[in-house]
mmCIF file of C-alpha atoms and ligand atoms in Angstrom:
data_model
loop_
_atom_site.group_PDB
_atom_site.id
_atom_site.type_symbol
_atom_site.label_atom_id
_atom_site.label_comp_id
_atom_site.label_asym_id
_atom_site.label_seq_id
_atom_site.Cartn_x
_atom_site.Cartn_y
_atom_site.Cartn_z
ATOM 1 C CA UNK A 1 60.102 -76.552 20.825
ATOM 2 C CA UNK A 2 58.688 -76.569 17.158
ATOM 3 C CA UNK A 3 58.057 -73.311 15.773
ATOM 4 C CA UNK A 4 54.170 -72.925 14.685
ATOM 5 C CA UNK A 5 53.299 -74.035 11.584
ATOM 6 C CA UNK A 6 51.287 -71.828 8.830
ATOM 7 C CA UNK A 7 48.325 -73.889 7.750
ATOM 8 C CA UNK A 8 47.658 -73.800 4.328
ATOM 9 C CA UNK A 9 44.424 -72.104 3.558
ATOM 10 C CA UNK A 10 43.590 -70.223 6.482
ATOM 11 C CA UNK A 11 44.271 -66.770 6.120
ATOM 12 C CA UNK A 12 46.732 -65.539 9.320
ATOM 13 C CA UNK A 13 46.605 -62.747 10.742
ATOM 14 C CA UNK A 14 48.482 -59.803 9.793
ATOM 15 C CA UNK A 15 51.931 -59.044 11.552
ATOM 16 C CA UNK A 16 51.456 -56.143 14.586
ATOM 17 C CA UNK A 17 55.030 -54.094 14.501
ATOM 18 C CA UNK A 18 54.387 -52.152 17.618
ATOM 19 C CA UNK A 19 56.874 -49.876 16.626
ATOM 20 C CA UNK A 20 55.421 -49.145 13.222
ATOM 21 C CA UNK A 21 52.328 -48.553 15.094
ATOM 22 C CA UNK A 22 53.878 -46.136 17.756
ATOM 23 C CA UNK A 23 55.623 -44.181 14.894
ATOM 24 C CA UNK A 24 51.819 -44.040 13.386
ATOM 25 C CA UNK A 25 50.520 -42.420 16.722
ATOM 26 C CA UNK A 26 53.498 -40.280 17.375
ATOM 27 C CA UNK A 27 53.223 -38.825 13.423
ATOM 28 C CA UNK A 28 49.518 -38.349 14.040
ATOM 29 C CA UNK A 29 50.321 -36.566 17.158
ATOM 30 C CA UNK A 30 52.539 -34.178 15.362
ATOM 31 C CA UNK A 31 50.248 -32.861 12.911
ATOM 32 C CA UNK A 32 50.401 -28.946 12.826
ATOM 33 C CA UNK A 33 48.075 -27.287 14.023
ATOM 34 C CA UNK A 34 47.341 -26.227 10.758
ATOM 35 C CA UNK A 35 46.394 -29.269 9.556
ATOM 36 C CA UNK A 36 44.140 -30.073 12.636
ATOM 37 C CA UNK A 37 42.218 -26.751 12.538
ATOM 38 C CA UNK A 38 41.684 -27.015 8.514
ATOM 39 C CA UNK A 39 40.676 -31.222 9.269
ATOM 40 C CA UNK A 40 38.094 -30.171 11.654
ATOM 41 C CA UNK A 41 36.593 -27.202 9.664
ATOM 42 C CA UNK A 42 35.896 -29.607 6.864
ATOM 43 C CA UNK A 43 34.081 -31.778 9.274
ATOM 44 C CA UNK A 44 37.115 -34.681 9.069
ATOM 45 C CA UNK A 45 35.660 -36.898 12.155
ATOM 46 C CA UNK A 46 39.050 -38.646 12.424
ATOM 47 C CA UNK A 47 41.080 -35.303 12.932
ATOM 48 C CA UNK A 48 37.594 -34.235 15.515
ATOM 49 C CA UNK A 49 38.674 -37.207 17.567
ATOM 50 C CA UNK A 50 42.210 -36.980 17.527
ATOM 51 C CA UNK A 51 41.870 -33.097 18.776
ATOM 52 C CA UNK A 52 39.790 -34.182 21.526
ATOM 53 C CA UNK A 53 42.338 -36.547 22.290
ATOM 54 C CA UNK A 54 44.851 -33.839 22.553
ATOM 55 C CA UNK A 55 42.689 -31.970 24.792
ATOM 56 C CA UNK A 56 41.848 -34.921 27.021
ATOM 57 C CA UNK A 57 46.225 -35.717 27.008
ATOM 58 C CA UNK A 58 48.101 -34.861 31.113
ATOM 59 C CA UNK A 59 51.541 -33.856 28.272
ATOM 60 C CA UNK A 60 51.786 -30.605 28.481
ATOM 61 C CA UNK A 61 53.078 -30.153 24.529
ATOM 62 C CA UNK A 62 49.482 -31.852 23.791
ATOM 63 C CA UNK A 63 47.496 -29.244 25.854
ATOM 64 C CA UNK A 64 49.838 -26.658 24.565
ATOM 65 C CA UNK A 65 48.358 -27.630 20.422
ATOM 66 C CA UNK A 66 45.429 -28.329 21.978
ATOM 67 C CA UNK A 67 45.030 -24.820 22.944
ATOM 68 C CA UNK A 68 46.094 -23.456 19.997
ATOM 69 C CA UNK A 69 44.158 -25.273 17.784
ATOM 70 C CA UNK A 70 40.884 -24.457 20.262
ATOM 71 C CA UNK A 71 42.099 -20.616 19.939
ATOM 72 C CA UNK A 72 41.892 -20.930 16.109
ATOM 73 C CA UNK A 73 38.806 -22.428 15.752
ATOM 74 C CA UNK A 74 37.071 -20.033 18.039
ATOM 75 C CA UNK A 75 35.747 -17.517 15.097
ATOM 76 C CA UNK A 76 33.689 -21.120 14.006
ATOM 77 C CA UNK A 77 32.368 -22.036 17.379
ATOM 78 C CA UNK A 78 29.228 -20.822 19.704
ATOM 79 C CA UNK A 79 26.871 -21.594 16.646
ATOM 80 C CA UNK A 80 25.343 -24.471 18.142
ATOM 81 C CA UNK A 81 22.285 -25.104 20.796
ATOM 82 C CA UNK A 82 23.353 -26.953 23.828
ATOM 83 C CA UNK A 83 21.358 -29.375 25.563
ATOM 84 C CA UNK A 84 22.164 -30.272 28.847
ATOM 85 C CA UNK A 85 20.764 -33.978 29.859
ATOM 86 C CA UNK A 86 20.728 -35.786 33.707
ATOM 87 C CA UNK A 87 18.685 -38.055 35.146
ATOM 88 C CA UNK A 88 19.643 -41.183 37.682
ATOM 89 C CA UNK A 89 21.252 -44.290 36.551
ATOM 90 C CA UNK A 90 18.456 -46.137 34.249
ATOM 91 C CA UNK A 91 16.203 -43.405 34.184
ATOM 92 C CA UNK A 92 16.414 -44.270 30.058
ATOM 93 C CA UNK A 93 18.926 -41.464 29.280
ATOM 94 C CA UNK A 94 20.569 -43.328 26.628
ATOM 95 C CA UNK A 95 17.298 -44.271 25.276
ATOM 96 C CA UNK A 96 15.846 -40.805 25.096
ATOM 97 C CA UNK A 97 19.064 -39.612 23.463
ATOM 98 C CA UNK A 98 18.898 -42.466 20.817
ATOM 99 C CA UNK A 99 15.621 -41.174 20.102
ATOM 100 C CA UNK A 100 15.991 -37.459 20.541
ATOM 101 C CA UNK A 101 19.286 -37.059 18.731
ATOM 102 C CA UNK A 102 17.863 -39.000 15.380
ATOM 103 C CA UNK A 103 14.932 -36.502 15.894
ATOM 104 C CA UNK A 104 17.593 -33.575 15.849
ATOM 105 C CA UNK A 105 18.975 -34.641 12.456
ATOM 106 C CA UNK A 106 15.279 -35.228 10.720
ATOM 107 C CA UNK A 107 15.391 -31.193 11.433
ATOM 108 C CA UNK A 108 18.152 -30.476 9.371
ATOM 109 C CA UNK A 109 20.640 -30.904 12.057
ATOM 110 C CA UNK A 110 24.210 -32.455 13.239
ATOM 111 C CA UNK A 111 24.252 -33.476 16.671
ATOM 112 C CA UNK A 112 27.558 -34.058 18.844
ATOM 113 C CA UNK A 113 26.481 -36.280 22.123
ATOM 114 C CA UNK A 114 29.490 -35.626 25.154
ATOM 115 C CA UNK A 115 29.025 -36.829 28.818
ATOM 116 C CA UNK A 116 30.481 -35.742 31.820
ATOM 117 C CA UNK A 117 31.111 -38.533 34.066
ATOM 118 C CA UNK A 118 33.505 -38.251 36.729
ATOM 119 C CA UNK A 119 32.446 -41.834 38.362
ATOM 120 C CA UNK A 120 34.051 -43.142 35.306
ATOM 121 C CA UNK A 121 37.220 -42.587 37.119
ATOM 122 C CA UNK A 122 36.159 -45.180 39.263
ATOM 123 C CA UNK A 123 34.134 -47.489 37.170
ATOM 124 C CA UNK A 124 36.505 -47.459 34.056
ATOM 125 C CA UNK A 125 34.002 -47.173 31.689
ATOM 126 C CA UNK A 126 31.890 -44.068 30.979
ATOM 127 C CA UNK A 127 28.182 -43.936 30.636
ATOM 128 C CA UNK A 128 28.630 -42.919 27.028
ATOM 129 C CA UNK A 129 31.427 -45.656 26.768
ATOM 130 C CA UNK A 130 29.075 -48.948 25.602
ATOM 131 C CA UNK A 131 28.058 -47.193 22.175
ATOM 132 C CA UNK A 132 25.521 -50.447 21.387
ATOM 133 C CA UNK A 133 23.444 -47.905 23.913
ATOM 134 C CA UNK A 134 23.025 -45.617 20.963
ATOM 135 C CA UNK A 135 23.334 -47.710 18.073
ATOM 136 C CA UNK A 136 21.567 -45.604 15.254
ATOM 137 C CA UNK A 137 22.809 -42.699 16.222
ATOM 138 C CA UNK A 138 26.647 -43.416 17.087
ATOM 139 C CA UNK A 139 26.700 -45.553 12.968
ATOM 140 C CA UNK A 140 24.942 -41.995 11.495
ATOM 141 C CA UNK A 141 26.922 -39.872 9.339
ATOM 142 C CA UNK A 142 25.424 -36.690 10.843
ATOM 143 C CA UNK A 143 25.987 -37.409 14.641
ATOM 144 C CA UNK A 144 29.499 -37.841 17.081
ATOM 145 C CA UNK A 145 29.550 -39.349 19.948
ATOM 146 C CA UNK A 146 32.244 -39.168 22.286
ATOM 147 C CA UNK A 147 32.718 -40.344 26.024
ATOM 148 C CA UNK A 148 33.301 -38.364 28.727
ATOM 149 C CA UNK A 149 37.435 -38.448 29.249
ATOM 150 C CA UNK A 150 38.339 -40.595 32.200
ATOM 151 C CA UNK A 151 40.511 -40.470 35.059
ATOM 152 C CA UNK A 152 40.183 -36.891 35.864
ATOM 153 C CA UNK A 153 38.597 -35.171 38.942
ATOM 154 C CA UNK A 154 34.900 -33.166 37.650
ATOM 155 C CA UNK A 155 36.709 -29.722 37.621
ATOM 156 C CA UNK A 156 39.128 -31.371 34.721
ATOM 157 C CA UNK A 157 36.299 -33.189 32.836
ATOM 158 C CA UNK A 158 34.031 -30.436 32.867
ATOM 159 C CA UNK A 159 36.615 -28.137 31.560
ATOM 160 C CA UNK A 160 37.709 -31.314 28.711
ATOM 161 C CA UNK A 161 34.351 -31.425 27.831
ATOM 162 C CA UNK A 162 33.961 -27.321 27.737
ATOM 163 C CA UNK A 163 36.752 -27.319 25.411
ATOM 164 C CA UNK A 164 35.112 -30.337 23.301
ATOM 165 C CA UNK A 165 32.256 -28.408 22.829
ATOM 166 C CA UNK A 166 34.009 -25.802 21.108
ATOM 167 C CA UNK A 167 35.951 -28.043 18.585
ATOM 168 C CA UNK A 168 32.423 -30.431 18.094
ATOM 169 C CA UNK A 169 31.261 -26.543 16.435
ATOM 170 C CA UNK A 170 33.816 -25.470 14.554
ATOM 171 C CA UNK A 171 33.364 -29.187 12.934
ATOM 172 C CA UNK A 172 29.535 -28.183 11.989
ATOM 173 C CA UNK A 173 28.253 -29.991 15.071
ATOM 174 C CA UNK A 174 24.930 -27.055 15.569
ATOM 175 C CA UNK A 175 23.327 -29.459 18.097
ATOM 176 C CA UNK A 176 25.422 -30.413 21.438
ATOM 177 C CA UNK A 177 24.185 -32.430 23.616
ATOM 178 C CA UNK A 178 25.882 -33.271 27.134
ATOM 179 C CA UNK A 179 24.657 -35.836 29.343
ATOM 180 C CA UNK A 180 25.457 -36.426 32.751
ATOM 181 C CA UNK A 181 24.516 -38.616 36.217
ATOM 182 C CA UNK A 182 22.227 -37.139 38.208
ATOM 183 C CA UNK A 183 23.538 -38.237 41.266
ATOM 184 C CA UNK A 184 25.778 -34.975 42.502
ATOM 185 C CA UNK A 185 28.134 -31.720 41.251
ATOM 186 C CA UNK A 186 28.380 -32.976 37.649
ATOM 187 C CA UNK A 187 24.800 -31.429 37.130
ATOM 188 C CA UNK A 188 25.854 -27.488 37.822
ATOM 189 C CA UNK A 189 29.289 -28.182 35.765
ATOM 190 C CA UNK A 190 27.231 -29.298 33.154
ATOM 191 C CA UNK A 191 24.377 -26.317 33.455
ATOM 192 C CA UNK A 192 27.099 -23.696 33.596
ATOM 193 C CA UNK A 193 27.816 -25.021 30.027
ATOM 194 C CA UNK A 194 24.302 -25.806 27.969
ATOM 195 C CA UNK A 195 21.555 -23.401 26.738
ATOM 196 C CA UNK A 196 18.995 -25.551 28.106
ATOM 197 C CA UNK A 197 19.209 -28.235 31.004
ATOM 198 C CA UNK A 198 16.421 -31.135 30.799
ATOM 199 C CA UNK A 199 15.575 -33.550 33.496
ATOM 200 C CA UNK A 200 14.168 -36.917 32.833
ATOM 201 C CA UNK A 201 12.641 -38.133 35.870
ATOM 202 C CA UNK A 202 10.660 -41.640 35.985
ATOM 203 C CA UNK A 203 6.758 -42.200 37.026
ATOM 204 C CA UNK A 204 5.993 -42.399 40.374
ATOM 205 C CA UNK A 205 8.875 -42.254 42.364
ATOM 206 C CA UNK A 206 9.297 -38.986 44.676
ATOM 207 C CA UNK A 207 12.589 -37.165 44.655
ATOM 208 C CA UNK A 208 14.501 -38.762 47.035
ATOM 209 C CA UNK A 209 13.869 -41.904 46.025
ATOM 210 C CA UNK A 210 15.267 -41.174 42.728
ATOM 211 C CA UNK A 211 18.185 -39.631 44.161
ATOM 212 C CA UNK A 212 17.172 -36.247 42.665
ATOM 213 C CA UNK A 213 18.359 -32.866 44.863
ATOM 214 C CA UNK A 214 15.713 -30.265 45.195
ATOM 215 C CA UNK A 215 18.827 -27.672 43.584
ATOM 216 C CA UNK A 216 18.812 -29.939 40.859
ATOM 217 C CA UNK A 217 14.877 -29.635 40.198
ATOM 218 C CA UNK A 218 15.494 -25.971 40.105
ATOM 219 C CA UNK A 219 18.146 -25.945 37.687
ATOM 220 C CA UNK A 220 15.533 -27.903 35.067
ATOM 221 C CA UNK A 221 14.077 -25.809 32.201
ATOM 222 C CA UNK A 222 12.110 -28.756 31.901
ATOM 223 C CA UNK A 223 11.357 -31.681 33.216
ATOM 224 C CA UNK A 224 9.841 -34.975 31.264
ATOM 225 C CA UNK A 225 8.680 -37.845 32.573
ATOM 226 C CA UNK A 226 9.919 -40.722 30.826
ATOM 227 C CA UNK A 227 9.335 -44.579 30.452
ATOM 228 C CA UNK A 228 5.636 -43.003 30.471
ATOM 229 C CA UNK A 229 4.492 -46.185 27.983
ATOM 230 C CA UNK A 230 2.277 -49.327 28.687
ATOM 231 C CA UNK A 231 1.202 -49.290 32.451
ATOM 232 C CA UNK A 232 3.259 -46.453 33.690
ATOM 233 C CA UNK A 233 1.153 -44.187 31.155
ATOM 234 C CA UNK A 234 -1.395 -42.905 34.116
ATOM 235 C CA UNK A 235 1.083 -42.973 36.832
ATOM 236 C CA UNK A 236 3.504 -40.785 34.274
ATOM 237 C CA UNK A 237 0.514 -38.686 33.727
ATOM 238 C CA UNK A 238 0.289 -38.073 37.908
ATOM 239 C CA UNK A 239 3.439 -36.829 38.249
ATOM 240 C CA UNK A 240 3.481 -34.332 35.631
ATOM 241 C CA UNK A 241 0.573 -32.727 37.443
ATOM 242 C CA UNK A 242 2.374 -33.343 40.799
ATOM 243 C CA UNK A 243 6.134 -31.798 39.109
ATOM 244 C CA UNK A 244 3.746 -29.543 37.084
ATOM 245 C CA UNK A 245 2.388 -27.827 40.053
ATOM 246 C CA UNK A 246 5.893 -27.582 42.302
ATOM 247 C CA UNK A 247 7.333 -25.893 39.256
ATOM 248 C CA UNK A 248 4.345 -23.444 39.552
ATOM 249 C CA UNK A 249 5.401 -22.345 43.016
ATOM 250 C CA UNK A 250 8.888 -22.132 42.133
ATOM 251 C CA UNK A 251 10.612 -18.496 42.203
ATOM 252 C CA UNK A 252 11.286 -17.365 38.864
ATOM 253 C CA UNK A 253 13.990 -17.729 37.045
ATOM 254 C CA UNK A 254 16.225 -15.049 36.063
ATOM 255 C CA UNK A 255 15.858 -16.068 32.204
ATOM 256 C CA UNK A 256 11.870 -15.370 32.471
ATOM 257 C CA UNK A 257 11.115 -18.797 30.977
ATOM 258 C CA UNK A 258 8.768 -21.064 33.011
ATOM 259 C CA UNK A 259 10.168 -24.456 33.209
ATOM 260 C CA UNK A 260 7.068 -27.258 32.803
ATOM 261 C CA UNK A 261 6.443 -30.797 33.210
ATOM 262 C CA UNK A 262 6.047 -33.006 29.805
ATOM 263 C CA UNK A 263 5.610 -36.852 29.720
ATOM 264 C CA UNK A 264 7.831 -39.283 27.204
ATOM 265 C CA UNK A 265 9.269 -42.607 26.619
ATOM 266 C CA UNK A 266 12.807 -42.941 24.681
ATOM 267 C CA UNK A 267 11.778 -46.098 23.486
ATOM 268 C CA UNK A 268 8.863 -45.748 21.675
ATOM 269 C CA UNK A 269 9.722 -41.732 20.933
ATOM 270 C CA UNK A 270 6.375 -40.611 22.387
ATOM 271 C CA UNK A 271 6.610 -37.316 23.516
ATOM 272 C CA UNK A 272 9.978 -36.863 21.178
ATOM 273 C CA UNK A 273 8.219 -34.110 19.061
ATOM 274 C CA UNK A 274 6.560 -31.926 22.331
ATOM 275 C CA UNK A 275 9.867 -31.792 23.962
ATOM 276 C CA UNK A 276 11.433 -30.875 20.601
ATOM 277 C CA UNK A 277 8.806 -27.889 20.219
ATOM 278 C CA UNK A 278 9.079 -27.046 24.048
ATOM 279 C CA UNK A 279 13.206 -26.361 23.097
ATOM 280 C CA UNK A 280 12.036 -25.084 20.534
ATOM 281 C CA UNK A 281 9.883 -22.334 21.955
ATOM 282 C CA UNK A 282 12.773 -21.994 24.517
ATOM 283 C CA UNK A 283 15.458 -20.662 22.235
ATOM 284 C CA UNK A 284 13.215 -18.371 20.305
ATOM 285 C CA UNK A 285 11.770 -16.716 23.338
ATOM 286 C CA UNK A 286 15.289 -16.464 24.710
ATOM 287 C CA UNK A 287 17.206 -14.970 21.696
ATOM 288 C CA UNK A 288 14.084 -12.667 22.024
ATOM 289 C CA UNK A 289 14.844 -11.557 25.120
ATOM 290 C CA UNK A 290 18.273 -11.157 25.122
ATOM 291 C CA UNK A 291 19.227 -13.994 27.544
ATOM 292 C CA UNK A 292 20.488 -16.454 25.567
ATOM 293 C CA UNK A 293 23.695 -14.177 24.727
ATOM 294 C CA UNK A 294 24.084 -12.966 28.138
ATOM 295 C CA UNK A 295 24.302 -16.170 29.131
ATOM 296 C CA UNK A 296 26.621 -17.460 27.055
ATOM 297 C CA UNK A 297 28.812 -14.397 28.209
ATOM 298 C CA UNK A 298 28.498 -15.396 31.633
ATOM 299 C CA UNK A 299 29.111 -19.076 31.081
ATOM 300 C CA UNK A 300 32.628 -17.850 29.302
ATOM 301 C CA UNK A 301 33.180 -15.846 32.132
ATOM 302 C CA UNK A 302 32.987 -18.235 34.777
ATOM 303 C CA UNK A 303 34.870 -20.888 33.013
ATOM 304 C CA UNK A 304 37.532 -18.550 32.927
ATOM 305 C CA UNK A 305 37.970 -17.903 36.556
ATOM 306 C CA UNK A 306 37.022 -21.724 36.697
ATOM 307 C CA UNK A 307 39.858 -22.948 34.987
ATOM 308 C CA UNK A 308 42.411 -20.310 36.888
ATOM 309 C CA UNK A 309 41.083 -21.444 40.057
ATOM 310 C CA UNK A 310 41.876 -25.197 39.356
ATOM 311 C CA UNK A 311 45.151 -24.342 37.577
ATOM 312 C CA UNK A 312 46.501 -22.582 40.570
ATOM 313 C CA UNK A 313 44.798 -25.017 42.939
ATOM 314 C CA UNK A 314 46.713 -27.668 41.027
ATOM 315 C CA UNK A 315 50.291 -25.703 40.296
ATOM 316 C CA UNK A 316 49.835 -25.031 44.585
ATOM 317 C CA UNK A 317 49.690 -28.826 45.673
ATOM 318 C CA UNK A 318 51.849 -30.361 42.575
ATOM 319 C CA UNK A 319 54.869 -28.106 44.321
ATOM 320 C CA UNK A 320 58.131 -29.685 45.219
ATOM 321 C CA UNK A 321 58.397 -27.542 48.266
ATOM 322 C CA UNK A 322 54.836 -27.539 49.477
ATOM 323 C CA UNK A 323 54.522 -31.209 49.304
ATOM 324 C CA UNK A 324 57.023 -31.939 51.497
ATOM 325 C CA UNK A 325 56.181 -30.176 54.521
ATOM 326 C CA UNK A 326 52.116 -29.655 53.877
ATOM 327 C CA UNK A 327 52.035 -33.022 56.306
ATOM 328 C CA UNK A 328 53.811 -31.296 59.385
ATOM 329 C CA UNK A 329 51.847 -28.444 58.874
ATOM 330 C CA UNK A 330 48.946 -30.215 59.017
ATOM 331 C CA UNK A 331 50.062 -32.204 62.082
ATOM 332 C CA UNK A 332 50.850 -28.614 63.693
ATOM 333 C CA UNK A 333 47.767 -27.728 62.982
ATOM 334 C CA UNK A 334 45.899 -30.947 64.478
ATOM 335 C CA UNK A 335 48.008 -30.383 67.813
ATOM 336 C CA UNK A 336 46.886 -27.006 68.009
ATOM 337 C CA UNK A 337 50.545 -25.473 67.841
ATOM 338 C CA UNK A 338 49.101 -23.570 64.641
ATOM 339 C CA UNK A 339 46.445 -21.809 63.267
ATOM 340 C CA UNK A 340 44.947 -23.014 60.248
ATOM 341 C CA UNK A 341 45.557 -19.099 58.950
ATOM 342 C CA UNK A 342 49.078 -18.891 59.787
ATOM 343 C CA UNK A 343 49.177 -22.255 58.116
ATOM 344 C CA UNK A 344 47.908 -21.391 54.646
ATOM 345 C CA UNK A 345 49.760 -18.057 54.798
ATOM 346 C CA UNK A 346 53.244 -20.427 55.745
ATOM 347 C CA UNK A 347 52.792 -22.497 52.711
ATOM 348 C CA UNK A 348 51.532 -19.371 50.451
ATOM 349 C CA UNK A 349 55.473 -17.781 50.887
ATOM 350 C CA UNK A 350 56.710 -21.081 50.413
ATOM 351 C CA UNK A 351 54.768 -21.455 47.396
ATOM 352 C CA UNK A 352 55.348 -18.434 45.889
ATOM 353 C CA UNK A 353 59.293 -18.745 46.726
ATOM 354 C CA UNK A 354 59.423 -21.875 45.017
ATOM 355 C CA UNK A 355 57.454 -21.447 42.074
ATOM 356 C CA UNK A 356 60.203 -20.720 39.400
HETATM 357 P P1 GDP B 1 20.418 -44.660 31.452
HETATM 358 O O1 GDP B 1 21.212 -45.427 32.452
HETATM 359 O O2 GDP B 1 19.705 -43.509 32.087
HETATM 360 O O3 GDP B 1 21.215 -44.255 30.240
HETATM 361 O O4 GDP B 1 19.236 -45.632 30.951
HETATM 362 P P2 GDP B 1 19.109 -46.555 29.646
HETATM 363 O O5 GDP B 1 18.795 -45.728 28.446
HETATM 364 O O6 GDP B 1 20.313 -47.425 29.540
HETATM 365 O O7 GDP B 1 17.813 -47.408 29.983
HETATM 366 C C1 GDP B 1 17.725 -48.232 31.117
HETATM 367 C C2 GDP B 1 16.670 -49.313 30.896
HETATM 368 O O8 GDP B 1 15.385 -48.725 30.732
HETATM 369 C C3 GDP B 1 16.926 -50.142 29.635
HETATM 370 O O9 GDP B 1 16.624 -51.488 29.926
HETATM 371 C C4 GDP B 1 15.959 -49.579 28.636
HETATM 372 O O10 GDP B 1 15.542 -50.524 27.672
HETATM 373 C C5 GDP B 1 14.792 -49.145 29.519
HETATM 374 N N1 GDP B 1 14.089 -48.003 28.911
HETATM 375 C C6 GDP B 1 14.652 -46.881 28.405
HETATM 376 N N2 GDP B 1 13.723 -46.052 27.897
HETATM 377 C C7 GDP B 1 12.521 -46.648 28.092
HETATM 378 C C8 GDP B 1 11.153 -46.293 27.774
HETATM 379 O O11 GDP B 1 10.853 -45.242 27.199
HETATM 380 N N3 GDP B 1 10.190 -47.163 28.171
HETATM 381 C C9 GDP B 1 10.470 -48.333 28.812
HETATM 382 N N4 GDP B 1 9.453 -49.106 29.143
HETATM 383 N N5 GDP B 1 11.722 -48.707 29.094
HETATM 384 C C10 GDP B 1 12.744 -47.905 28.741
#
């Protein structure tokens, strides 16, 4: 066979040594953590992104630097507002965020945008993953945007994205926003870890029929209804009144802040500004008041016990020893010849025994 031939005057493309380029990722890699903590207090985007990859890594030497380097930046984080976003599939969330996040930086501001995702497990790509979606804001100097990690159940996402948080502010990120599906759990993960949690919700449609959970209306410090342009406008206006008025007869929340009903549209940035003031209003009244810290102190809290419960959860069924007989026990179980009690307390000993 002849071997290809180089024609003259059209450039070729340069030679890919795999190697060279595994040696590139493997030196990156091994960076001190030194180097990453000083990269991202300087704001160094590419040394940002590699962290997060660390943090997002199943090798356990990664997570190990990733730690560390999360532990040394914590003096520089928790000087940020975080704005939780959810809202069903097409509900504009991109759009708004687009929008809202250029807003964010005309105020002086440097906004990270994170997702949690867990369908993108399934779906192999993230809703944050097409960045044409936010094309202004993911080419501006002053904004990061980074998908939500992927295969990973929600408990190890939201704790990813917990940690990403943390490294986004000690890069000078002050603005964090984290989006999510509203479609399940993702929504409390992602409230347990924002300062404020906005629902966009379109015109018209009830609840169910967006797929919305009453729990979820609850957890909304505020709730805007977008796509209200062109002839949705009056139908947008309808059901603010309508959200406007369940809010009303909602029990308080424990912040004292009473979540309301706003109309927008992403696309046009109608309604931008309001929703910008309503935050606005939000954080000042809350630093006020006291809860803003106190929830941040309880949000640490529980993502410490969080992230012991899944570790131990996980450390319990990756077990050598519990693997191989959690079947029979189960099949003992389903013939009745043991409790499900005596069952968990079996493979407790066995787990503890085992466990180096
Ligand atoms: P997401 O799935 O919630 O992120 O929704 P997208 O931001 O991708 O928007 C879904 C569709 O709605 C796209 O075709 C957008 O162009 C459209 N859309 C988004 N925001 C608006 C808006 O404010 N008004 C109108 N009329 N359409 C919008």
């Amino acid at each position: 066979m002849e071997a290809p031939k180089v024609i003259k005057g059209v450039s070729q493309p340069p030679n890919v040594n795999l190697s060279s380029v595994r040696k590139l990722r493997k030196k990156r890699q091994e960076l001190s953590v030194e180097t990453f903590v000083e990269g991202i207090l300087k704001g160094d985007r590419v040394r940002l992104g590699q962290a997060i990859t660390l943090i997002e890594s199943t090798k356990s030497s990664h997570q190990a630097k990733a730690q560390a380097i999360i532990n040394t930046c914590l003096p520089h984080t928790g000087k940020s507002f975080r704005l939780g976003i959810t809202g069903s599939p097409g509900v504009g969330k991109s759009t708004f965020i687009e929008s809202y996040g250029q807003h964010i930086i005309q105020q002086g501001h440097q906004v990270a945008v994170l997702a949690v995702d867990p369908s993108s497990q399934i779906s192999q790509g993230s809703i944050l993953g097409d960045k044409t979606r936010m094309f202004n804001l993911s080419t501006h100097p002053k904004a990061f945007i980074r998908p939500s990690p992927a295969g990973e159940s929600l408990g190890g996402v939201a704790r990813k994205t917990r940690e990403t948080i943390m490294l986004c502010e000690a890069a000078g990120y002050d603005f964090i926003i984290i989006e999510t599906v509203g479609v399940g759990q993702s929504e409390i993960a992602v409230h347990s870890m924002v300062d404020f949690f906005l629902l966009l919700l379109l015109p018209g449609a009830g609840d169910e029929l967006q797929g919305i959970k009453k729990g979820i209306v609850e957890m909304a410090d505020l709730i805007a209804i977008n796509k209200a342009d062109g002839k949705n406008a009056t139908k947008a206006k309808q059901s603010r009144r309508e959200y406007g008025s369940a809010l009303h007869i909602m029990p308080p929340k424990s912040s004292g802040w009473t979540p309301t009903a706003t109309v927008c549209a992403g696309l046009s940035g109608m309604g931008i500004p309001d929703i910008w003031d309503i935050q606005q209003q939000y954080q000042t009244k809350m630093t006020d008041n006291g809860f803003f810290k106190n929830n941040r102190q309880n949000q640490s809290q529980y993502w410490l016990h969080e992230t012991i419960q899944n570790q131990l959860k996980q450390l319990f069924y990756e077990n050598e020893a519990v693997k191989n007989v959690l079947k029979e026990k189960e099949n003992a179980i389903l013939k009745g010849e043991l409790s499900p009690f005596k069952g968990a307390e079996e493979l407790m000993d066995l787990f503890l025994k085992n466990n180096q």
